[in-house]
XYZ file of C-alpha atoms in Angstrom:
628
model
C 134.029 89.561 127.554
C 132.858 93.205 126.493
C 134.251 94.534 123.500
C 136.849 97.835 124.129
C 135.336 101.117 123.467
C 133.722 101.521 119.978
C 135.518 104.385 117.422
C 134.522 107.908 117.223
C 135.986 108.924 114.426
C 137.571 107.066 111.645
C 138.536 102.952 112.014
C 142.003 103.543 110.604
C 143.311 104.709 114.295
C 142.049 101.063 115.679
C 144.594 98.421 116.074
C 144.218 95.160 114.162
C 142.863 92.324 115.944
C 144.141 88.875 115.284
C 142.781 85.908 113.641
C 140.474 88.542 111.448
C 140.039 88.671 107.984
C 141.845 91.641 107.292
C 140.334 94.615 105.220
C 139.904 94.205 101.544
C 140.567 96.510 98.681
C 138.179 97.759 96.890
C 136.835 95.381 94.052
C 134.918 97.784 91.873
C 138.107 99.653 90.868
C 139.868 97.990 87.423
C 142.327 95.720 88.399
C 146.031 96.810 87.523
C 147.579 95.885 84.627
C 150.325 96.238 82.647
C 150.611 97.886 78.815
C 151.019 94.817 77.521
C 148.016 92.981 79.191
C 149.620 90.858 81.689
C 148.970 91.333 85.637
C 151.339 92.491 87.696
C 153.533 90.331 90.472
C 152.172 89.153 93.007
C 154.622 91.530 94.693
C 152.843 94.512 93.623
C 149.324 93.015 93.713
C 149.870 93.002 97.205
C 151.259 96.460 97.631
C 148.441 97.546 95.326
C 146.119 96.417 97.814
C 147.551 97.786 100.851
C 147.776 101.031 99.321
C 143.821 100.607 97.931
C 142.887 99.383 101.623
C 144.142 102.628 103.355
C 143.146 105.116 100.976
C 139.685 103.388 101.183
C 140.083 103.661 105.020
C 140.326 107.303 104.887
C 136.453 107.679 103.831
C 135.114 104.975 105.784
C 132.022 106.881 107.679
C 132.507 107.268 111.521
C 131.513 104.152 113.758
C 128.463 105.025 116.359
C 128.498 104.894 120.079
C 127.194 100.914 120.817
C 125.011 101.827 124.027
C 121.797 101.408 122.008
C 122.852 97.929 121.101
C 124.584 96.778 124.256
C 121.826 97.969 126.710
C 119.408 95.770 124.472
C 117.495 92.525 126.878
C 117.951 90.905 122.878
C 122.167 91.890 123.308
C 122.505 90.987 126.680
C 120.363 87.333 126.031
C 122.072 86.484 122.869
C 125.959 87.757 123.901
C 126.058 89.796 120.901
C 129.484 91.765 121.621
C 130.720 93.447 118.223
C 133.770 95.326 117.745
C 132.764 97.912 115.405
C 128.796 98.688 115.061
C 127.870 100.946 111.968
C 124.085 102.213 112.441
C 121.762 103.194 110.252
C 124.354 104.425 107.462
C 123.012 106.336 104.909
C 122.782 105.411 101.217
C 126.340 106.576 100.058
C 127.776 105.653 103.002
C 126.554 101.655 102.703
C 127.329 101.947 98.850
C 131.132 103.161 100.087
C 131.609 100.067 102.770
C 130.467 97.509 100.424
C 132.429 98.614 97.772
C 135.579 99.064 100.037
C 135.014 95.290 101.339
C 132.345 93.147 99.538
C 134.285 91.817 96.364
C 132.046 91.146 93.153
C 130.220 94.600 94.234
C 129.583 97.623 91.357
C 128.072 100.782 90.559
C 126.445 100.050 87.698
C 125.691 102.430 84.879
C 122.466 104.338 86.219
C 123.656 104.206 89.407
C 122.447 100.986 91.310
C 124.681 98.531 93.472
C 125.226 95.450 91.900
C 126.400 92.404 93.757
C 126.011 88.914 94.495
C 124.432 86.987 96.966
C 127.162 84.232 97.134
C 126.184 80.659 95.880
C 122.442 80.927 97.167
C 120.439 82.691 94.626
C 117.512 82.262 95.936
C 115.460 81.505 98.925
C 116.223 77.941 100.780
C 112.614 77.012 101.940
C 113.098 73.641 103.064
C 116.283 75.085 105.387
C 113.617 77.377 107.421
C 112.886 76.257 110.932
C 110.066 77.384 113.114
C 110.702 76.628 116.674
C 107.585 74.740 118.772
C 106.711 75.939 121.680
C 103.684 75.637 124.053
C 102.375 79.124 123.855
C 102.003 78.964 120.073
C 102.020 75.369 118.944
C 98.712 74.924 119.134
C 97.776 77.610 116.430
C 100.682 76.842 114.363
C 99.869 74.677 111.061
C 102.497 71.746 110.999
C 102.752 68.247 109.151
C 103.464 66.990 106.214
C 102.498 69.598 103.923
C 103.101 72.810 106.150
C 106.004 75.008 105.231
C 106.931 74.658 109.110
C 109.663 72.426 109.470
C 110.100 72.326 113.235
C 113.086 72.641 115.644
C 112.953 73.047 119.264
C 114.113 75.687 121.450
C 117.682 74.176 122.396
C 118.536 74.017 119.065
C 117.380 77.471 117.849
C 119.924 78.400 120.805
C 122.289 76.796 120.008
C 122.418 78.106 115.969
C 121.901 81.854 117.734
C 125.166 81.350 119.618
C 127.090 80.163 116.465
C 125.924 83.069 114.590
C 127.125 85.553 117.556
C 129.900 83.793 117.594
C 130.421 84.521 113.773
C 128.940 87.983 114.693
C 131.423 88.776 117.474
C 135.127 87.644 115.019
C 134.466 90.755 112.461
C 135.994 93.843 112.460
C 132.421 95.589 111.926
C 129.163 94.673 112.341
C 125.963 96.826 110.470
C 122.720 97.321 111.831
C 119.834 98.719 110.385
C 116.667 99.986 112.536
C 113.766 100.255 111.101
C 109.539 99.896 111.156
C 106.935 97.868 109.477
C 103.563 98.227 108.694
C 102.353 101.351 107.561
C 99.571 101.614 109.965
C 100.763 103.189 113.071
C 98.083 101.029 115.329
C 99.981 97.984 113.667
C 103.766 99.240 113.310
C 106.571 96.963 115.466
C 110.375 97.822 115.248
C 113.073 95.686 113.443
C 116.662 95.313 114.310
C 118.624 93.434 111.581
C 122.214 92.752 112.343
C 124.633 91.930 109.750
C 127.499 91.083 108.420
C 127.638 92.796 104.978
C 127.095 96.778 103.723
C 124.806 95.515 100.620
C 122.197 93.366 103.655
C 122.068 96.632 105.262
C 121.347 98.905 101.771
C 118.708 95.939 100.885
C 116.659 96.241 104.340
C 117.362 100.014 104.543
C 115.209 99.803 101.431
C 112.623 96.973 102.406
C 111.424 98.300 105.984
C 110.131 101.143 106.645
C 112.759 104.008 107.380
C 112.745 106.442 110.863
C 113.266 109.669 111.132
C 116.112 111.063 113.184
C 113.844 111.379 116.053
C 112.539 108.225 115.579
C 115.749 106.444 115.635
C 116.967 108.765 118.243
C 114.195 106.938 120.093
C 113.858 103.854 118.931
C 114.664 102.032 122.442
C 113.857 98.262 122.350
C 113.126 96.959 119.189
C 110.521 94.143 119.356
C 112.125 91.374 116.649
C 115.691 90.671 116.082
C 117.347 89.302 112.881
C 120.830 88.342 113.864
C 122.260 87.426 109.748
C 125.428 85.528 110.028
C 124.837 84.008 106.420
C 129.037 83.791 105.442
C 129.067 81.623 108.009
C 127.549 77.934 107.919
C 125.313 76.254 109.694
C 126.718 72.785 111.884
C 124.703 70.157 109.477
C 125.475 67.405 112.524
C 123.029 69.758 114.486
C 119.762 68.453 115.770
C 117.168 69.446 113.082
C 119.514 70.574 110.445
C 119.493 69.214 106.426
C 122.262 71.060 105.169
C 124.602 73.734 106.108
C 121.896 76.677 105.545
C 119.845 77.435 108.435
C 116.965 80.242 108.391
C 115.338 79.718 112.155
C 112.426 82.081 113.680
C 111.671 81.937 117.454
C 108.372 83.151 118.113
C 109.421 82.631 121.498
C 112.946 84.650 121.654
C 111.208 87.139 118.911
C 114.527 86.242 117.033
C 115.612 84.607 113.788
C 119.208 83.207 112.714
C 120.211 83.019 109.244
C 123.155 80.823 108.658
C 124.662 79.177 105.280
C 123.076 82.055 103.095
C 123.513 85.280 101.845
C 120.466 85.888 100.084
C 118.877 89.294 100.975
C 115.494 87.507 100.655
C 115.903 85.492 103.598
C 115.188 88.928 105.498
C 112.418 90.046 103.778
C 110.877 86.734 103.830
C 111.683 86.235 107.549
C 110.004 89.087 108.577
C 107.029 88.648 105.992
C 106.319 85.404 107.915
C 106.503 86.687 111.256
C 103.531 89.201 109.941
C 101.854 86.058 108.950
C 101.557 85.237 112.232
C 101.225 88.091 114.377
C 98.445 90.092 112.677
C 95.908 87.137 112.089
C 95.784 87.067 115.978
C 95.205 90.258 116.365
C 91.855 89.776 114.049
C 94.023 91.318 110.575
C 94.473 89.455 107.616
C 98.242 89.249 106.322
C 98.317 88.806 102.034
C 101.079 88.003 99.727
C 99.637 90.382 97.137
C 100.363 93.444 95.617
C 98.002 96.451 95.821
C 96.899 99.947 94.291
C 94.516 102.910 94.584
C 92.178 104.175 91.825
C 91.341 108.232 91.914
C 87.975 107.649 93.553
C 89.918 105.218 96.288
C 89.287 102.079 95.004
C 91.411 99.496 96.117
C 92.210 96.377 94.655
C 94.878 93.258 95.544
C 96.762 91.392 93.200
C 97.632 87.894 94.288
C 99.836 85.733 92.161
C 102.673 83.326 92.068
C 106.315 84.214 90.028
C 105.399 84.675 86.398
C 101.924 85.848 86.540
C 102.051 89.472 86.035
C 101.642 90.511 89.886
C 104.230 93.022 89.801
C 103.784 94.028 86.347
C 99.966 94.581 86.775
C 100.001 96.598 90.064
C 102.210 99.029 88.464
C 99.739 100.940 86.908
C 100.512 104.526 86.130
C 97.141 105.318 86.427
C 96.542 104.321 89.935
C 98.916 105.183 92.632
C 101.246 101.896 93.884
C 100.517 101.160 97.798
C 102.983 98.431 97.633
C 104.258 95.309 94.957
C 104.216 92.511 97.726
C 103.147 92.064 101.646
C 100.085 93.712 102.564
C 97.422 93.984 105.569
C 93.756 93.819 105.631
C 92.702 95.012 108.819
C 89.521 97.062 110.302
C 90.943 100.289 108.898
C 91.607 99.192 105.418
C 94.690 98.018 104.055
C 98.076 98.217 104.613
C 101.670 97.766 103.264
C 104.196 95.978 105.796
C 106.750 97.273 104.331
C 108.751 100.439 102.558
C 110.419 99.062 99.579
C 109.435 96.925 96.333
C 111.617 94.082 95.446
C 110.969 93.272 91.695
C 112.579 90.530 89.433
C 114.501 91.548 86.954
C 115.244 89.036 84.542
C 113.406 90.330 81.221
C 113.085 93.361 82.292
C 112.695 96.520 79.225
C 111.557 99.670 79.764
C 108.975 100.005 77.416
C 106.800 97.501 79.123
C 107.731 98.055 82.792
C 108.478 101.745 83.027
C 108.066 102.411 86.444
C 110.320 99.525 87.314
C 112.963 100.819 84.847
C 113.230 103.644 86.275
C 113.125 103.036 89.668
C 116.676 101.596 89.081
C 118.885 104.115 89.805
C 121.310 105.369 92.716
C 120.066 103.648 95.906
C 118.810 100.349 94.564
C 120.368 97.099 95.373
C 120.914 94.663 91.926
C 121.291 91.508 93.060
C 123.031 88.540 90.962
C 122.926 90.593 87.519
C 124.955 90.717 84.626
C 126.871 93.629 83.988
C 129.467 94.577 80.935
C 132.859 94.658 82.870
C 133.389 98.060 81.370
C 130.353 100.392 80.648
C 128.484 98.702 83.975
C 125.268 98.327 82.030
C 123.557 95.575 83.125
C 122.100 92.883 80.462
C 118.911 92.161 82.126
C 118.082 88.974 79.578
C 121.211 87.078 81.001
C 120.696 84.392 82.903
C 124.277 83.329 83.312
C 124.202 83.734 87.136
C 120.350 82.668 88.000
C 116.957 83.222 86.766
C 116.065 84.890 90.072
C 117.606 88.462 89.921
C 116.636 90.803 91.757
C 115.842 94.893 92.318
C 115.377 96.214 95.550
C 114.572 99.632 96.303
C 112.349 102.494 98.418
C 109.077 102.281 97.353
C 108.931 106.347 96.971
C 111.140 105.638 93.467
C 107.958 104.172 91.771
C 106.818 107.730 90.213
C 103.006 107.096 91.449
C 103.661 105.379 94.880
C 101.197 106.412 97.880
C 102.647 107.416 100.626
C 102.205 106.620 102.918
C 100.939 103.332 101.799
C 97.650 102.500 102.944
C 94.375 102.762 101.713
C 90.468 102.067 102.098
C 89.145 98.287 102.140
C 89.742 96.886 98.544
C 86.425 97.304 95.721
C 88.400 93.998 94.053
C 90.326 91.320 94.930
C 91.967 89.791 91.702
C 93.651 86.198 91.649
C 96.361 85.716 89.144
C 97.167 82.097 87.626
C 99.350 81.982 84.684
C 97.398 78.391 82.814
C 99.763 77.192 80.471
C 97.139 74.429 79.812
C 95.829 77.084 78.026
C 92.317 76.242 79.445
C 90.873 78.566 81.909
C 88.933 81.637 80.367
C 90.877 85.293 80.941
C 89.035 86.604 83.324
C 85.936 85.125 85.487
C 83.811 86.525 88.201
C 84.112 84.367 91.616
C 81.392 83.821 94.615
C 83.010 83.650 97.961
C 83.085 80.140 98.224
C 85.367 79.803 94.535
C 87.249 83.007 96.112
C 88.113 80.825 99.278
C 88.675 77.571 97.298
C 91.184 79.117 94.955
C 92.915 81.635 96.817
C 94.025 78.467 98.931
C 94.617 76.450 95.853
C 97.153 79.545 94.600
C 97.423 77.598 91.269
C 99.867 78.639 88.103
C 101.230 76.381 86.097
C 105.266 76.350 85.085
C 105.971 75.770 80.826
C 108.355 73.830 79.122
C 111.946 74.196 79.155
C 112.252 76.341 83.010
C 113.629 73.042 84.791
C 115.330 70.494 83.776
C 112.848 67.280 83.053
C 109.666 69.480 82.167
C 108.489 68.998 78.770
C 105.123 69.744 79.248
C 103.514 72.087 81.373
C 103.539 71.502 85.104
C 100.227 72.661 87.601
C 101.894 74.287 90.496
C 99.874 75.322 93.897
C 101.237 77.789 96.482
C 98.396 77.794 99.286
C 97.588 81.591 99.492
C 99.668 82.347 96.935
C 102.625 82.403 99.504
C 102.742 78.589 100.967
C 106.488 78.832 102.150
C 105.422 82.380 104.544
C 102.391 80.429 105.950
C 102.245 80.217 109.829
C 98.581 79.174 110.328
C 96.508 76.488 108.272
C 95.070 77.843 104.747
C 91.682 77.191 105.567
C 92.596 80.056 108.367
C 93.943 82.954 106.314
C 90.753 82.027 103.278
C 88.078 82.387 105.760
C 89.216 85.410 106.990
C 89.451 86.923 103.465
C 85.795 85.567 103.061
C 84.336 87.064 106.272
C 86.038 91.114 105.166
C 84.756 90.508 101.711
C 81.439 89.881 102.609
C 81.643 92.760 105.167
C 83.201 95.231 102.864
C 81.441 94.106 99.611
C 84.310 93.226 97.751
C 84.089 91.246 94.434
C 86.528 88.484 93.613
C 88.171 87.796 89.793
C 90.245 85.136 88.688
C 92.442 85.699 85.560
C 93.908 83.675 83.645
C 97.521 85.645 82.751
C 98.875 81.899 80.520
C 98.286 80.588 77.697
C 95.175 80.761 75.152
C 94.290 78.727 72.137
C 96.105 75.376 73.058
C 98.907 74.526 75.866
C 102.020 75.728 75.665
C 103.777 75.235 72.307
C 100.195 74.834 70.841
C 98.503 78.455 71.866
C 100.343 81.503 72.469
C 100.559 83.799 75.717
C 97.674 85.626 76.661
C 97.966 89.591 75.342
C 99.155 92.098 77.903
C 97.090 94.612 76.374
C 93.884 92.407 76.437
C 94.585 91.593 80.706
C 94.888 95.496 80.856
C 91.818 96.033 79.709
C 90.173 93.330 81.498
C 91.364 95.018 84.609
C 90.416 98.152 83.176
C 86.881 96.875 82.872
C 86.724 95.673 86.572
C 88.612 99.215 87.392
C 85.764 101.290 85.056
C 82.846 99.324 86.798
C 81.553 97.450 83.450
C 81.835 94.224 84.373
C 79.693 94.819 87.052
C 77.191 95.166 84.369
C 77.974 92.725 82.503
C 76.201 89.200 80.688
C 77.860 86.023 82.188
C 78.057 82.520 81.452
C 79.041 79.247 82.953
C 81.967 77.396 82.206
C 82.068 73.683 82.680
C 83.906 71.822 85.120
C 85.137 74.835 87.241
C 81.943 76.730 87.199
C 83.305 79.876 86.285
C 80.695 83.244 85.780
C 82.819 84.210 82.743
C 81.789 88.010 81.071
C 80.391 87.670 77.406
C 81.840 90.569 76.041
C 84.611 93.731 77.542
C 85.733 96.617 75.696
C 89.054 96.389 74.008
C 88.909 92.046 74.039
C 87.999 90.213 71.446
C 85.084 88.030 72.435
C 86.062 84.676 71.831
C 88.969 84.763 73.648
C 86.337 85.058 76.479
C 85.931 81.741 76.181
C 88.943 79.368 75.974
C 87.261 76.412 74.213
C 86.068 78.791 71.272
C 89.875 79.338 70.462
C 90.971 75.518 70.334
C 91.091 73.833 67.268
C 90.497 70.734 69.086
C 87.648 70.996 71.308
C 88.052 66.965 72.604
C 91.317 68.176 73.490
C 90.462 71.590 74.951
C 87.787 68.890 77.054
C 90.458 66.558 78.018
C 92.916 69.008 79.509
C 90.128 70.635 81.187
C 89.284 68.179 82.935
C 92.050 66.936 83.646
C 93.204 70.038 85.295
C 89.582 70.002 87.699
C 90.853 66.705 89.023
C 95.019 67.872 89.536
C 92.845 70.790 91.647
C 90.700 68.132 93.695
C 94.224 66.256 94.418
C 96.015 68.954 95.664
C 93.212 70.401 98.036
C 93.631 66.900 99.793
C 97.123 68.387 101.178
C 94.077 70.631 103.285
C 91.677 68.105 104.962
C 92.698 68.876 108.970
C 91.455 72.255 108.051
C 88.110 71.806 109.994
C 89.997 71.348 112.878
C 90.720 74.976 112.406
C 88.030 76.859 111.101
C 85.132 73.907 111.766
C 83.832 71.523 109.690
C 80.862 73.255 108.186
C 83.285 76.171 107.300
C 85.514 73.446 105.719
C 82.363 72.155 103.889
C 81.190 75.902 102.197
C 85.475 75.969 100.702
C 84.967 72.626 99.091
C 81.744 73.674 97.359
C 83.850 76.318 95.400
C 86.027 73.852 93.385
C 85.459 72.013 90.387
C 83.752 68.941 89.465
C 85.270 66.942 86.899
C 83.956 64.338 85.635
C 85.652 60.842 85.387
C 88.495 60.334 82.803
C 86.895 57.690 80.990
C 83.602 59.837 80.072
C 85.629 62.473 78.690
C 87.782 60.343 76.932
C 84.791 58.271 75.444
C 82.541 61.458 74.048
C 85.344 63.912 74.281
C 83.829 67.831 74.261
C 80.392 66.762 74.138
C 80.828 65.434 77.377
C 81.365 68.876 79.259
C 78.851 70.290 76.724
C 75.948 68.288 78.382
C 77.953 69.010 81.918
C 77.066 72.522 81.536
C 73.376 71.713 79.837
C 72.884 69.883 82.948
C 74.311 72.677 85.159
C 71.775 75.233 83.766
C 68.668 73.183 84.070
C-alpha cells in the first residue's frame, strides 16, 4: 500500500497514525524541577512534554515531495513506502530533529552534537554478511580467515524486508544523497536511508556533498544503504549469530543494517564496497590516510588504531587529502570520501590542533562525556567506551585540499605501534618487505586495554584494514607493488611503540623524534642516507637523521639486556611467519611465483633453542653471516 501524500509544509497539520511511537520532547533541554530539587508529578511530566513536543513541532523543517524516492527501481524492489521523507536537511536543520526526538542528544560547548550510538559502540565485524553469488564469488576471498562471512541471497532478502518493514512504521524517515570518490572518472552516488537525524548529520559529513544542481539531478543512485539499526535482526534467521545484522549485496547494490546504531557501520559499509569495486576496475583501494607536500609530494599513511595514522597525516605543513579511505588509480590518488572521522579519546589541543579545532558546530560527537551543565566534553573519560568518536567535513581541517586528490605518492609509510619494543623507528623497505608487511598490517596492543592482557599482544590486520577486505591480501599487495614500481615510490616502516624494552620496561617512542623521521623522508635526506641491516627482519635501517638521537636508530643499542632484546626479536619474526600462514591460497590469486617474491620479504628467525642457548650473539653472527 502507498503511503498518502507526503507534507508540504510543517508535520504538525498531519494526523497521528496508530501503533507509532509518538513524538518525543526534546532531551537536551534541563529537565523540570522543582525549588526544592524534587521532580515534578508524573502529571506534569507529561503535560511538560506535550507542551515541549508541539512547540518543538512548530520548527520542524518542511518535509520534501517523495517522487525522487518512490520512482527509484531500489524503492519499487525493496517496498520502501515511508510516511514522512526528510532530504538532504541541512546542518541546523538535522541538529534541530535530533534534538527534538533522539534522547541522550546535546549541543555541546563549542558547538558539536553529542549523542550516543545506543549499546553498540563500536563496529560488529563478525555480524557483517557478504552475500555469494555467481557473478562475483569467484573473485571474492572467503574461508576461514576472510572477513566475509557469507549469506545467500534469500536471506539478504529477507533481512531487507524486515528493515522496510521497520522503515515503513515511523513517522519520518531521513535520507541523505550524496557522492564518493573525489575523482569524477571514479565518483558513484549513495542513498542512505535512515531512521535517526544524528545517521543523517554523520553521512552528510562522511560522503561527499552535491550541490543544488547536483541533487536536483541526482536521478538513480547506484548503492543503497537502507539503516534500520533500532530495530533487531531475527537471530533464528538463516546465517544470523546474534541480533545485529550488517549485510552487503553486491548483487542488489544494497546493504541492511539491523541490531546497531553505530554510525560506523555506514562508513565502513561503503568503504568495503570501494574495496571491491575499484580493484576491478584496475585501482587500488587503501585504508590509509594521505597528504600533499608544497612541491606535490604525496605520501600514505597506513596504520592500525593507536599508531599515530591520524595524528601523523595531520600535518600543518602539508595540506590533508583525507585521514582514512583512499584510491590509487592511473591519475594519482584519491579520497573516497568528504569527511574525517577521528577518535577522540585523549584528545588535547596542544598535540592535535587541527583535530581540536575541527570540533565545532556541524560535527557529530559520538559516545562522549559531557558535564551535564557547561556541555564541555571530558575527552579522557572512558565511562561510555574507549571508541569515541568525531565526525566532520573534511573542509574544517584548516589545511585540507580540496578537492582531495593528488599526484601518485613519493612515499608510502607503514605504521606499527611494537610494544615489544624491538623493531628500529624507522627502516627503508624493498618491494618485496613492502608487500610482505603491508599484508601482515602488524601493531601490537599493551597491557591493561583488555581484560586478560598482561603482556603485550602482536596483532595483524591484513592491509591494515582486514575486516573491509573483499579480495584476497595477496591481491590488494601486488597491486601496491606493481604502481610503486611504476611510479617510483619508496616504502618505510616505522615503528610508532615502544623503545628501550617492552612495555613497562621501555617507554613510548617520542612524537617529536617520528616527526622528524618523517620530516627526513619529507626533506629528501634519507634518500641519502648510510644504512644498515638489522637481523632477523632484514631491515635497511638509516644510521643517523637530523633531530634523532642515533642510537635510538637501532633498538638493540637501547636495551639493557641485549639476550633479551634477542629473544623477543625473534620471537616476534616467528609470531610474523605464523600469521602469514592465514595467506597460503594466495597463489591461487595472484600465481604462485608472485606468492613466492611476498614470502621472500619476511623475516627469518632462527629456531628458539639457538637464541635461547647463545642469546644476542646469536643474531649478531645472523647478521655477520647476512653481510658476507
Amino acid at each position: 500500500m502507498m503511503p498518502t501524500s507526503v507534507l508540504s509544509g510543517s508535520v504538525t497539520s498531519r494526523k497521528c497514525r496508530p501503533n507509532v511511537t509518538p513524538c518525543r520532547p526534546t532531551t537536551s533541554l534541563p529537565r523540570p524541577i522543582h525549588h526544592n530539587g524534587v521532580a515534578p508529578t508524573s502529571f506534569n511530566n507529561r503535560r511538560c512534554a506535550t507542551a515541549m513536543r508541539f512547540m518543538v513541532q512548530d520548527n520542524l523543517p518542511a518535509a520534501n515531495e517523495n517522487s525522487f524516492l518512490l520512482d527509484s527501481k531500489f524503492t519499487k524492489e525493496s517496498g520502501l513506502a515511508p510516511n514522512v521523507v526528510f532530504r538532504n536537511l541541512s546542518t541546523p536543520q538535522l541538529y534541530e530533529m535530533a534534538l527534538a526526538f533522539e534522547p541522550g542528544t546535546h549541543v555541546t560547548s563549542t558547538g558539536a552534537l553529542a549523542t550516543k550510538s545506543g549499546a553498540k559502540m563500536g563496529r560488529s565485524p563478525t555480524d557483517k554478511r557478504v552475500t555469494r553469488d555467481p557473478e562475483t564469488e569467484k573473485d571474492l576471498w572467503w574461508g576461514p580467515y576472510s572477513p566475509n562471512y557469507v549469506m545467500d541471497d534469500r536471506t539478504f532478502l529477507t533481512n531487507r524486508e524486515r528493515a522496510i518493514d521497520y522503515l515503513n512504521t515511523l513517522e519520518r524517515v531521513y535520507v541523505v544523497d550524496a557522492f564518493v570518490n573525489w575523482d569524477p572518472a571514479s565518483r558513484l552516488k549513495v542513498r542512505v536511508v535512515t531512521s535517526r537525524a544524528y545517521h543523517a548529520l554523520f553521512m552528510s559529513n562522511m560522503l561527499i556533498r552535491p550541490t543544488a544542481e547536483e541533487l536536483e539531478n541526482f536521478g538513480e543512485p547506484d548503492f543503497v544503504i537502507y539503516n534500520a539499526g533500532a530495530f533487531p535482526a531475527n537471530k533464528y534467521t538463516n546465517f544470523m549469530t546474534s541480533q545485529t545484522s550488517i549485510d552487503l549485496s553486491l548483487k542488489h547494490k544494497e546493504m541492511v543494517i539491523l541490531g546497531t546504531m553505530y554510525a560506523g557501520e555506514m562508513k565502513k559499509g561503503v568503504f568495503t564496497l570501494m574495496h571491491y569495486l575499484m580493484p576491478m576496475q584496475g585501482k587500488l583501494s587503501l585504508h590509509s590516510g594521505c597528504n600533499v607536500g608544497a612541491a606535490g609530494d604525496v605520501t600514505l599513511f597506513f596504520g592500525l588504531s593507536g599508531t599515530g595514522k591520524t595524528t601523523l597525516s595531520a600535518d600543518p605543513k602539508r595540506p590533508l587529502i583525507g585521514d582514512d579511505e583512499h584510491v590509487w588509480s592511473d591519475n594519482g590518488v584519491f579520497n573516497i570520501e568528504g569527511g574525517c572521522y577521528a577518535k577522540c579519546i585523549g584528545l588535547k589541543e596542544e598535540t592535535e590542533p587541527e583535530i581540536w579545532k575541527a570540533i565545532r558546530f556541524g560535527t557529530v560527537l559520538e559516545n562522549v562525556v559531557l558535564d551535564p551543565d557547561t556541555r564541555v566534553v571530558d575527552y579522557d573519560s572512558q565511562a561510555l567506551t574507549e571508541n569515541t568518536r568525531a565526525s566532520y567535513p573534511i573542509e574544517y581541517m584548516a589545511n585540507a585540499r580540496i578537492p582531495c586528490v593528488g599526484d601518485h605518492p613519493k612515499n608510502v609509510i607503514l605504521l606499527a605501534c611494537d610494544a615489544f619494543g624491538v623493531l628500529p623507528p624507522v627502516s627503508r623497505l624493498t618491494l618485496e618487505q613492502a608487500m610482505y608487511h603491508f599484508i601482515s598490517g602488524y601493531t601490537a596492543k599493551v597491557a591493561g586495554t583488555e581484560v586478560g592482557v598482561t603482556e603485550p599482544q602482536a596483532t595483524f590486520s591484513a592491509c591494515f584494514g582486514s575486516a573491509f577486505l573483499m579480495l584476497h591480501p595477496y591481491k590488494y599487495a601486488t597491486m601496491l607493488a606493481e604502481k610503486m614500481a611504476k611510479h617510483g615510490t619508496t616504502a618505510w616502516l616505522i615503528n610508532t611503540g615502544w623503545t628501550g624494552g617492552k612495555h613497562g620496561v621501555g617507554k613510548r617512542m617520542s612524537l617529536k623524534h617520528t616527526r622528524a623521521i618523517i620530516d627526513a623522508i619529507h626533506s629528501g635526506e634519507l634518500d641519502n642516507a648510510e644504512f644498515v641491516t638489522t637481523p632477523i627482519f632484514n631491515l635497511q635501517v638509516p644510521t643517523s637523521i637530523t633531530g634523532v638521537p642515533s642510537e635510538v636508530l637501532s633498538p638493540e643499542n637501547v636495551w639493557s639486556n641485549k639476550d633479551e632484546f634477542a629473544t623477543t626479536l625473534n620471537n616476534l619474526g616467528h609470531m610474523f611467519v605464523k600469521n602469514f600462514g592465514h595467506f597460503s591460497d594466495g597463489d591461487s590469486f595472484v600465481g604462485a611465483e608472485m606468492a613466492a617474491r611476498i614470502l621472500t620479504g619476511g623475516p627469518t628467525p632462527l629456531s628458539a633453542e639457538a637464541v635461547s642457548k647463545t642469546g644476542f650473539s646469536a643474531i649478531k653472527e645472523f647478521v655477520q653471516n647476512l653481510v658476507a
